[in-house]
Amino acid sequence: MEDRINNSVLVVGLGRFGSAVATTLDDLGKEVLAVDKDPELVARWSALIPTVQADMTDVMAVEQVGASEFGSAVVAIGDSVEASVITAGNLLDAGVTDLWAKSVSKEHARILQRIGARHIINAETDAGKRIGHLVSSNYLDYIEIAGPHTVVKAHTPAHVAGMTIADAKVHDRFGIVVVGVKGPGREFEYGANELVMHRNDELILAGPQRQIDRFLTQQ
């Protein structure tokens, strides 16, 4: 019973964000139930994932859906701050402790945080920051961890092409870590010291962004 609860996720809101979350979780083998008050959205997604039509701002609907039986919940409502906050509050009152909620503004995020939402997602801001970093650099992908620290995917810079990680002294010279290397037609390999970084390889780098930039742009 406990394993089933831990593996189950309730997703409220079937817009672009919520439907992407729900289908991804389903693909990953999670037990998902998606809820939306719009019958057209429920009908659209019902062939792909388990769905139910309900207004989760109504406490009775929360009980009928069985929200307390889910290990996690995602509030993906973006068109109404009031509905988002009320739904989040109802789910917390129902006993859902691992609550993820989408916010559309700093004020919205602050309210969600105050009522006890454990994870706040500002999808548009996060995506905008990520795209900004990708457009302004040679990164293939970018994830902000905390403060100045990031994880970046980028091609091997010319000045270390053909060298092992140890010979290039990546950590000693730049203060960053090569987490792994993925070469064309090759499997991903963890960043062992003896691993050679070829020109067309994709490197997964972790560390302060300024240091990563130094490593990638040094001639």
PDB file of C-alpha atoms in Angstrom:
ATOM      1  CA  MET A   1       0.000   0.000   0.000  1.00  0.00           C
ATOM      2  CA  GLU A   2       2.781   2.430   0.943  1.00  0.00           C
ATOM      3  CA  ASP A   3       4.671   1.675  -2.293  1.00  0.00           C
ATOM      4  CA  ARG A   4       1.548   2.434  -4.327  1.00  0.00           C
ATOM      5  CA  ILE A   5       1.065   5.757  -2.558  1.00  0.00           C
ATOM      6  CA  ASN A   6       4.709   6.731  -3.067  1.00  0.00           C
ATOM      7  CA  ASN A   7       4.398   5.933  -6.780  1.00  0.00           C
ATOM      8  CA  SER A   8       1.164   7.878  -7.340  1.00  0.00           C
ATOM      9  CA  VAL A   9       0.839  11.478  -8.500  1.00  0.00           C
ATOM     10  CA  LEU A  10      -2.248  13.671  -8.799  1.00  0.00           C
ATOM     11  CA  VAL A  11      -1.964  16.382 -11.471  1.00  0.00           C
ATOM     12  CA  VAL A  12      -4.503  19.207 -11.341  1.00  0.00           C
ATOM     13  CA  GLY A  13      -4.796  21.212 -14.552  1.00  0.00           C
ATOM     14  CA  LEU A  14      -4.489  19.893 -18.099  1.00  0.00           C
ATOM     15  CA  GLY A  15      -3.112  22.921 -19.907  1.00  0.00           C
ATOM     16  CA  ARG A  16       0.188  22.706 -21.772  1.00  0.00           C
ATOM     17  CA  PHE A  17       2.253  22.524 -18.590  1.00  0.00           C
ATOM     18  CA  GLY A  18       0.026  20.110 -16.686  1.00  0.00           C
ATOM     19  CA  SER A  19      -0.511  17.759 -19.617  1.00  0.00           C
ATOM     20  CA  ALA A  20       3.255  17.631 -20.243  1.00  0.00           C
ATOM     21  CA  VAL A  21       3.870  16.786 -16.574  1.00  0.00           C
ATOM     22  CA  ALA A  22       1.145  14.133 -16.517  1.00  0.00           C
ATOM     23  CA  THR A  23       2.193  12.378 -19.736  1.00  0.00           C
ATOM     24  CA  THR A  24       5.856  12.416 -18.732  1.00  0.00           C
ATOM     25  CA  LEU A  25       5.064  10.891 -15.351  1.00  0.00           C
ATOM     26  CA  ASP A  26       2.939   8.250 -17.075  1.00  0.00           C
ATOM     27  CA  ASP A  27       5.811   7.433 -19.447  1.00  0.00           C
ATOM     28  CA  LEU A  28       8.080   7.058 -16.408  1.00  0.00           C
ATOM     29  CA  GLY A  29       5.765   4.438 -14.936  1.00  0.00           C
ATOM     30  CA  LYS A  30       4.130   6.544 -12.240  1.00  0.00           C
ATOM     31  CA  GLU A  31       0.494   5.993 -11.313  1.00  0.00           C
ATOM     32  CA  VAL A  32      -1.029   9.257 -12.540  1.00  0.00           C
ATOM     33  CA  LEU A  33      -4.482  10.772 -12.280  1.00  0.00           C
ATOM     34  CA  ALA A  34      -5.036  14.070 -14.106  1.00  0.00           C
ATOM     35  CA  VAL A  35      -7.901  16.337 -13.085  1.00  0.00           C
ATOM     36  CA  ASP A  36      -9.421  19.346 -14.814  1.00  0.00           C
ATOM     37  CA  LYS A  37     -12.782  21.087 -14.585  1.00  0.00           C
ATOM     38  CA  ASP A  38     -12.907  21.607 -18.370  1.00  0.00           C
ATOM     39  CA  PRO A  39     -14.708  18.628 -19.971  1.00  0.00           C
ATOM     40  CA  GLU A  40     -13.055  19.280 -23.355  1.00  0.00           C
ATOM     41  CA  LEU A  41      -9.545  18.996 -21.901  1.00  0.00           C
ATOM     42  CA  VAL A  42     -10.511  15.876 -19.977  1.00  0.00           C
ATOM     43  CA  ALA A  43     -11.910  14.294 -23.143  1.00  0.00           C
ATOM     44  CA  ARG A  44      -8.813  15.270 -25.137  1.00  0.00           C
ATOM     45  CA  TRP A  45      -6.405  13.531 -22.760  1.00  0.00           C
ATOM     46  CA  SER A  46      -8.544  10.632 -21.528  1.00  0.00           C
ATOM     47  CA  ALA A  47      -7.267   8.272 -24.247  1.00  0.00           C
ATOM     48  CA  LEU A  48      -3.654   8.776 -23.132  1.00  0.00           C
ATOM     49  CA  ILE A  49      -3.767   9.037 -19.338  1.00  0.00           C
ATOM     50  CA  PRO A  50      -6.330   8.435 -16.580  1.00  0.00           C
ATOM     51  CA  THR A  51      -8.380  11.607 -16.220  1.00  0.00           C
ATOM     52  CA  VAL A  52     -11.370  12.854 -14.286  1.00  0.00           C
ATOM     53  CA  GLN A  53     -13.450  16.004 -14.525  1.00  0.00           C
ATOM     54  CA  ALA A  54     -13.655  17.880 -11.224  1.00  0.00           C
ATOM     55  CA  ASP A  55     -13.286  21.351  -9.741  1.00  0.00           C
ATOM     56  CA  MET A  56     -10.592  20.942  -7.102  1.00  0.00           C
ATOM     57  CA  THR A  57     -11.445  24.258  -5.447  1.00  0.00           C
ATOM     58  CA  ASP A  58     -14.405  22.291  -4.047  1.00  0.00           C
ATOM     59  CA  VAL A  59     -13.477  20.335  -0.922  1.00  0.00           C
ATOM     60  CA  MET A  60     -16.050  17.663  -1.747  1.00  0.00           C
ATOM     61  CA  ALA A  61     -14.405  17.099  -5.140  1.00  0.00           C
ATOM     62  CA  VAL A  62     -11.017  16.715  -3.455  1.00  0.00           C
ATOM     63  CA  GLU A  63     -12.475  14.011  -1.233  1.00  0.00           C
ATOM     64  CA  GLN A  64     -14.245  12.256  -4.123  1.00  0.00           C
ATOM     65  CA  VAL A  65     -11.049  12.146  -6.175  1.00  0.00           C
ATOM     66  CA  GLY A  66      -9.270  10.570  -3.194  1.00  0.00           C
ATOM     67  CA  ALA A  67      -6.477  13.133  -3.042  1.00  0.00           C
ATOM     68  CA  SER A  68      -5.287  11.858   0.338  1.00  0.00           C
ATOM     69  CA  GLU A  69      -4.298   8.553  -1.289  1.00  0.00           C
ATOM     70  CA  PHE A  70      -1.664  10.165  -3.532  1.00  0.00           C
ATOM     71  CA  GLY A  71       1.978  10.479  -2.550  1.00  0.00           C
ATOM     72  CA  SER A  72       2.507  13.684  -4.537  1.00  0.00           C
ATOM     73  CA  ALA A  73       0.406  16.303  -6.261  1.00  0.00           C
ATOM     74  CA  VAL A  74       1.105  18.927  -8.915  1.00  0.00           C
ATOM     75  CA  VAL A  75      -1.089  22.025  -9.107  1.00  0.00           C
ATOM     76  CA  ALA A  76      -0.652  23.097 -12.726  1.00  0.00           C
ATOM     77  CA  ILE A  77      -3.382  25.751 -12.808  1.00  0.00           C
ATOM     78  CA  GLY A  78      -2.110  28.861 -14.558  1.00  0.00           C
ATOM     79  CA  ASP A  79      -5.205  30.819 -15.567  1.00  0.00           C
ATOM     80  CA  SER A  80      -6.429  31.686 -12.059  1.00  0.00           C
ATOM     81  CA  VAL A  81      -4.267  32.534  -9.053  1.00  0.00           C
ATOM     82  CA  GLU A  82      -7.285  32.164  -6.774  1.00  0.00           C
ATOM     83  CA  ALA A  83      -8.105  28.679  -8.069  1.00  0.00           C
ATOM     84  CA  SER A  84      -4.450  27.663  -7.807  1.00  0.00           C
ATOM     85  CA  VAL A  85      -4.117  28.796  -4.184  1.00  0.00           C
ATOM     86  CA  ILE A  86      -7.453  27.311  -3.083  1.00  0.00           C
ATOM     87  CA  THR A  87      -6.660  23.996  -4.775  1.00  0.00           C
ATOM     88  CA  ALA A  88      -3.205  23.875  -3.203  1.00  0.00           C
ATOM     89  CA  GLY A  89      -4.726  24.608   0.213  1.00  0.00           C
ATOM     90  CA  ASN A  90      -7.360  21.912  -0.235  1.00  0.00           C
ATOM     91  CA  LEU A  91      -4.733  19.324  -1.186  1.00  0.00           C
ATOM     92  CA  LEU A  92      -2.560  20.242   1.790  1.00  0.00           C
ATOM     93  CA  ASP A  93      -5.590  19.982   4.076  1.00  0.00           C
ATOM     94  CA  ALA A  94      -6.294  16.556   2.570  1.00  0.00           C
ATOM     95  CA  GLY A  95      -2.866  15.389   3.722  1.00  0.00           C
ATOM     96  CA  VAL A  96      -0.768  15.734   0.559  1.00  0.00           C
ATOM     97  CA  THR A  97       2.654  16.786   1.845  1.00  0.00           C
ATOM     98  CA  ASP A  98       4.721  16.565  -1.346  1.00  0.00           C
ATOM     99  CA  LEU A  99       2.997  19.383  -3.215  1.00  0.00           C
ATOM    100  CA  TRP A 100       4.334  20.996  -6.387  1.00  0.00           C
ATOM    101  CA  ALA A 101       2.627  24.152  -7.625  1.00  0.00           C
ATOM    102  CA  LYS A 102       3.033  26.298 -10.727  1.00  0.00           C
ATOM    103  CA  SER A 103       3.244  30.030 -10.078  1.00  0.00           C
ATOM    104  CA  VAL A 104       2.667  32.867 -12.542  1.00  0.00           C
ATOM    105  CA  SER A 105       4.187  35.701 -10.501  1.00  0.00           C
ATOM    106  CA  LYS A 106       6.381  36.394  -7.486  1.00  0.00           C
ATOM    107  CA  GLU A 107       3.304  37.277  -5.433  1.00  0.00           C
ATOM    108  CA  HIS A 108       1.614  34.014  -6.424  1.00  0.00           C
ATOM    109  CA  ALA A 109       4.744  32.068  -5.497  1.00  0.00           C
ATOM    110  CA  ARG A 110       4.928  33.841  -2.123  1.00  0.00           C
ATOM    111  CA  ILE A 111       1.338  32.884  -1.263  1.00  0.00           C
ATOM    112  CA  LEU A 112       1.877  29.272  -2.305  1.00  0.00           C
ATOM    113  CA  GLN A 113       4.996  29.111  -0.178  1.00  0.00           C
ATOM    114  CA  ARG A 114       3.223  30.587   2.840  1.00  0.00           C
ATOM    115  CA  ILE A 115       0.403  28.041   2.759  1.00  0.00           C
ATOM    116  CA  GLY A 116       2.920  25.187   2.678  1.00  0.00           C
ATOM    117  CA  ALA A 117       3.598  24.211  -0.950  1.00  0.00           C
ATOM    118  CA  ARG A 118       6.959  22.445  -0.839  1.00  0.00           C
ATOM    119  CA  HIS A 119       7.993  23.076  -4.451  1.00  0.00           C
ATOM    120  CA  ILE A 120       7.198  26.229  -6.428  1.00  0.00           C
ATOM    121  CA  ILE A 121       7.633  26.165 -10.214  1.00  0.00           C
ATOM    122  CA  ASN A 122       7.736  29.340 -12.267  1.00  0.00           C
ATOM    123  CA  ALA A 123       7.767  27.592 -15.617  1.00  0.00           C
ATOM    124  CA  GLU A 124       7.884  30.667 -17.844  1.00  0.00           C
ATOM    125  CA  THR A 125      10.635  32.422 -15.878  1.00  0.00           C
ATOM    126  CA  ASP A 126      12.723  29.253 -15.578  1.00  0.00           C
ATOM    127  CA  ALA A 127      12.344  28.510 -19.292  1.00  0.00           C
ATOM    128  CA  GLY A 128      13.143  32.117 -20.193  1.00  0.00           C
ATOM    129  CA  LYS A 129      16.356  32.100 -18.156  1.00  0.00           C
ATOM    130  CA  ARG A 130      17.378  28.794 -19.705  1.00  0.00           C
ATOM    131  CA  ILE A 131      16.764  29.985 -23.276  1.00  0.00           C
ATOM    132  CA  GLY A 132      18.615  33.224 -22.554  1.00  0.00           C
ATOM    133  CA  HIS A 133      21.686  31.285 -21.465  1.00  0.00           C
ATOM    134  CA  LEU A 134      21.497  28.979 -24.491  1.00  0.00           C
ATOM    135  CA  VAL A 135      21.117  31.836 -26.973  1.00  0.00           C
ATOM    136  CA  SER A 136      23.973  33.888 -25.494  1.00  0.00           C
ATOM    137  CA  SER A 137      26.526  31.074 -25.270  1.00  0.00           C
ATOM    138  CA  ASN A 138      27.818  27.889 -26.862  1.00  0.00           C
ATOM    139  CA  TYR A 139      25.864  25.719 -24.433  1.00  0.00           C
ATOM    140  CA  LEU A 140      23.858  22.795 -25.776  1.00  0.00           C
ATOM    141  CA  ASP A 141      21.860  22.718 -22.539  1.00  0.00           C
ATOM    142  CA  TYR A 142      21.852  24.531 -19.217  1.00  0.00           C
ATOM    143  CA  ILE A 143      20.501  23.870 -15.711  1.00  0.00           C
ATOM    144  CA  GLU A 144      20.847  26.310 -12.829  1.00  0.00           C
ATOM    145  CA  ILE A 145      21.490  24.502  -9.538  1.00  0.00           C
ATOM    146  CA  ALA A 146      21.924  27.159  -6.853  1.00  0.00           C
ATOM    147  CA  GLY A 147      23.456  30.611  -6.891  1.00  0.00           C
ATOM    148  CA  PRO A 148      26.324  30.726  -9.407  1.00  0.00           C
ATOM    149  CA  HIS A 149      26.499  26.944  -9.835  1.00  0.00           C
ATOM    150  CA  THR A 150      25.221  25.327 -13.000  1.00  0.00           C
ATOM    151  CA  VAL A 151      25.269  22.113 -15.000  1.00  0.00           C
ATOM    152  CA  VAL A 152      26.038  22.687 -18.676  1.00  0.00           C
ATOM    153  CA  LYS A 153      26.207  20.499 -21.772  1.00  0.00           C
ATOM    154  CA  ALA A 154      28.677  21.765 -24.387  1.00  0.00           C
ATOM    155  CA  HIS A 155      31.029  20.510 -27.080  1.00  0.00           C
ATOM    156  CA  THR A 156      34.666  19.922 -26.181  1.00  0.00           C
ATOM    157  CA  PRO A 157      36.599  23.192 -26.558  1.00  0.00           C
ATOM    158  CA  ALA A 158      39.498  23.094 -29.004  1.00  0.00           C
ATOM    159  CA  HIS A 159      42.195  23.707 -26.392  1.00  0.00           C
ATOM    160  CA  VAL A 160      41.560  20.359 -24.646  1.00  0.00           C
ATOM    161  CA  ALA A 161      40.446  18.248 -27.625  1.00  0.00           C
ATOM    162  CA  GLY A 162      42.307  14.943 -27.656  1.00  0.00           C
ATOM    163  CA  MET A 163      43.409  15.278 -24.024  1.00  0.00           C
ATOM    164  CA  THR A 164      42.332  13.214 -21.053  1.00  0.00           C
ATOM    165  CA  ILE A 165      40.478  14.950 -18.236  1.00  0.00           C
ATOM    166  CA  ALA A 166      43.526  14.464 -15.998  1.00  0.00           C
ATOM    167  CA  ASP A 167      46.000  15.883 -18.557  1.00  0.00           C
ATOM    168  CA  ALA A 168      43.762  18.898 -19.193  1.00  0.00           C
ATOM    169  CA  LYS A 169      43.658  19.546 -15.418  1.00  0.00           C
ATOM    170  CA  VAL A 170      40.067  20.696 -15.772  1.00  0.00           C
ATOM    171  CA  HIS A 171      39.385  20.911 -12.043  1.00  0.00           C
ATOM    172  CA  ASP A 172      42.785  22.289 -11.017  1.00  0.00           C
ATOM    173  CA  ARG A 173      42.848  24.998 -13.696  1.00  0.00           C
ATOM    174  CA  PHE A 174      39.183  25.939 -13.909  1.00  0.00           C
ATOM    175  CA  GLY A 175      37.529  24.728 -10.697  1.00  0.00           C
ATOM    176  CA  ILE A 176      34.881  22.708 -12.522  1.00  0.00           C
ATOM    177  CA  VAL A 177      34.090  19.020 -12.935  1.00  0.00           C
ATOM    178  CA  VAL A 178      33.545  16.971 -16.085  1.00  0.00           C
ATOM    179  CA  VAL A 179      30.611  14.842 -14.963  1.00  0.00           C
ATOM    180  CA  GLY A 180      30.477  12.798 -18.139  1.00  0.00           C
ATOM    181  CA  VAL A 181      31.181  12.593 -21.869  1.00  0.00           C
ATOM    182  CA  LYS A 182      28.920  11.517 -24.735  1.00  0.00           C
ATOM    183  CA  GLY A 183      30.615  11.005 -28.092  1.00  0.00           C
ATOM    184  CA  PRO A 184      28.887  10.534 -31.465  1.00  0.00           C
ATOM    185  CA  GLY A 185      27.822   6.902 -31.738  1.00  0.00           C
ATOM    186  CA  ARG A 186      29.181   6.099 -28.277  1.00  0.00           C
ATOM    187  CA  GLU A 187      27.530   5.446 -24.937  1.00  0.00           C
ATOM    188  CA  PHE A 188      27.607   8.047 -22.188  1.00  0.00           C
ATOM    189  CA  GLU A 189      30.693   7.654 -19.973  1.00  0.00           C
ATOM    190  CA  TYR A 190      31.291   9.089 -16.528  1.00  0.00           C
ATOM    191  CA  GLY A 191      34.110  11.614 -16.275  1.00  0.00           C
ATOM    192  CA  ALA A 192      37.007   9.423 -15.146  1.00  0.00           C
ATOM    193  CA  ASN A 193      40.471  11.010 -15.184  1.00  0.00           C
ATOM    194  CA  GLU A 194      41.687   8.796 -18.026  1.00  0.00           C
ATOM    195  CA  LEU A 195      38.747   9.617 -20.304  1.00  0.00           C
ATOM    196  CA  VAL A 196      39.731  11.407 -23.537  1.00  0.00           C
ATOM    197  CA  MET A 197      37.676  14.446 -24.618  1.00  0.00           C
ATOM    198  CA  HIS A 198      37.325  14.429 -28.408  1.00  0.00           C
ATOM    199  CA  ARG A 199      36.415  17.499 -30.465  1.00  0.00           C
ATOM    200  CA  ASN A 200      32.819  16.533 -31.243  1.00  0.00           C
ATOM    201  CA  ASP A 201      32.070  15.040 -27.852  1.00  0.00           C
ATOM    202  CA  GLU A 202      29.347  16.501 -25.674  1.00  0.00           C
ATOM    203  CA  LEU A 203      30.668  17.256 -22.181  1.00  0.00           C
ATOM    204  CA  ILE A 204      28.505  17.502 -19.080  1.00  0.00           C
ATOM    205  CA  LEU A 205      30.170  20.168 -16.915  1.00  0.00           C
ATOM    206  CA  ALA A 206      29.322  21.233 -13.360  1.00  0.00           C
ATOM    207  CA  GLY A 207      30.562  24.225 -11.423  1.00  0.00           C
ATOM    208  CA  PRO A 208      30.377  28.024 -11.224  1.00  0.00           C
ATOM    209  CA  GLN A 209      29.136  29.403 -14.532  1.00  0.00           C
ATOM    210  CA  ARG A 210      31.979  31.926 -14.847  1.00  0.00           C
ATOM    211  CA  GLN A 211      34.508  29.123 -14.520  1.00  0.00           C
ATOM    212  CA  ILE A 212      32.683  26.968 -17.065  1.00  0.00           C
ATOM    213  CA  ASP A 213      32.709  29.910 -19.487  1.00  0.00           C
ATOM    214  CA  ARG A 214      36.466  30.335 -18.951  1.00  0.00           C
ATOM    215  CA  PHE A 215      37.010  26.671 -19.762  1.00  0.00           C
ATOM    216  CA  LEU A 216      34.866  26.808 -22.906  1.00  0.00           C
ATOM    217  CA  THR A 217      36.234  30.061 -24.324  1.00  0.00           C
ATOM    218  CA  GLN A 218      39.951  29.792 -23.538  1.00  0.00           C
ATOM    219  CA  GLN A 219      42.031  29.807 -26.717  1.00  0.00           C
TER     220      GLN A 219
END
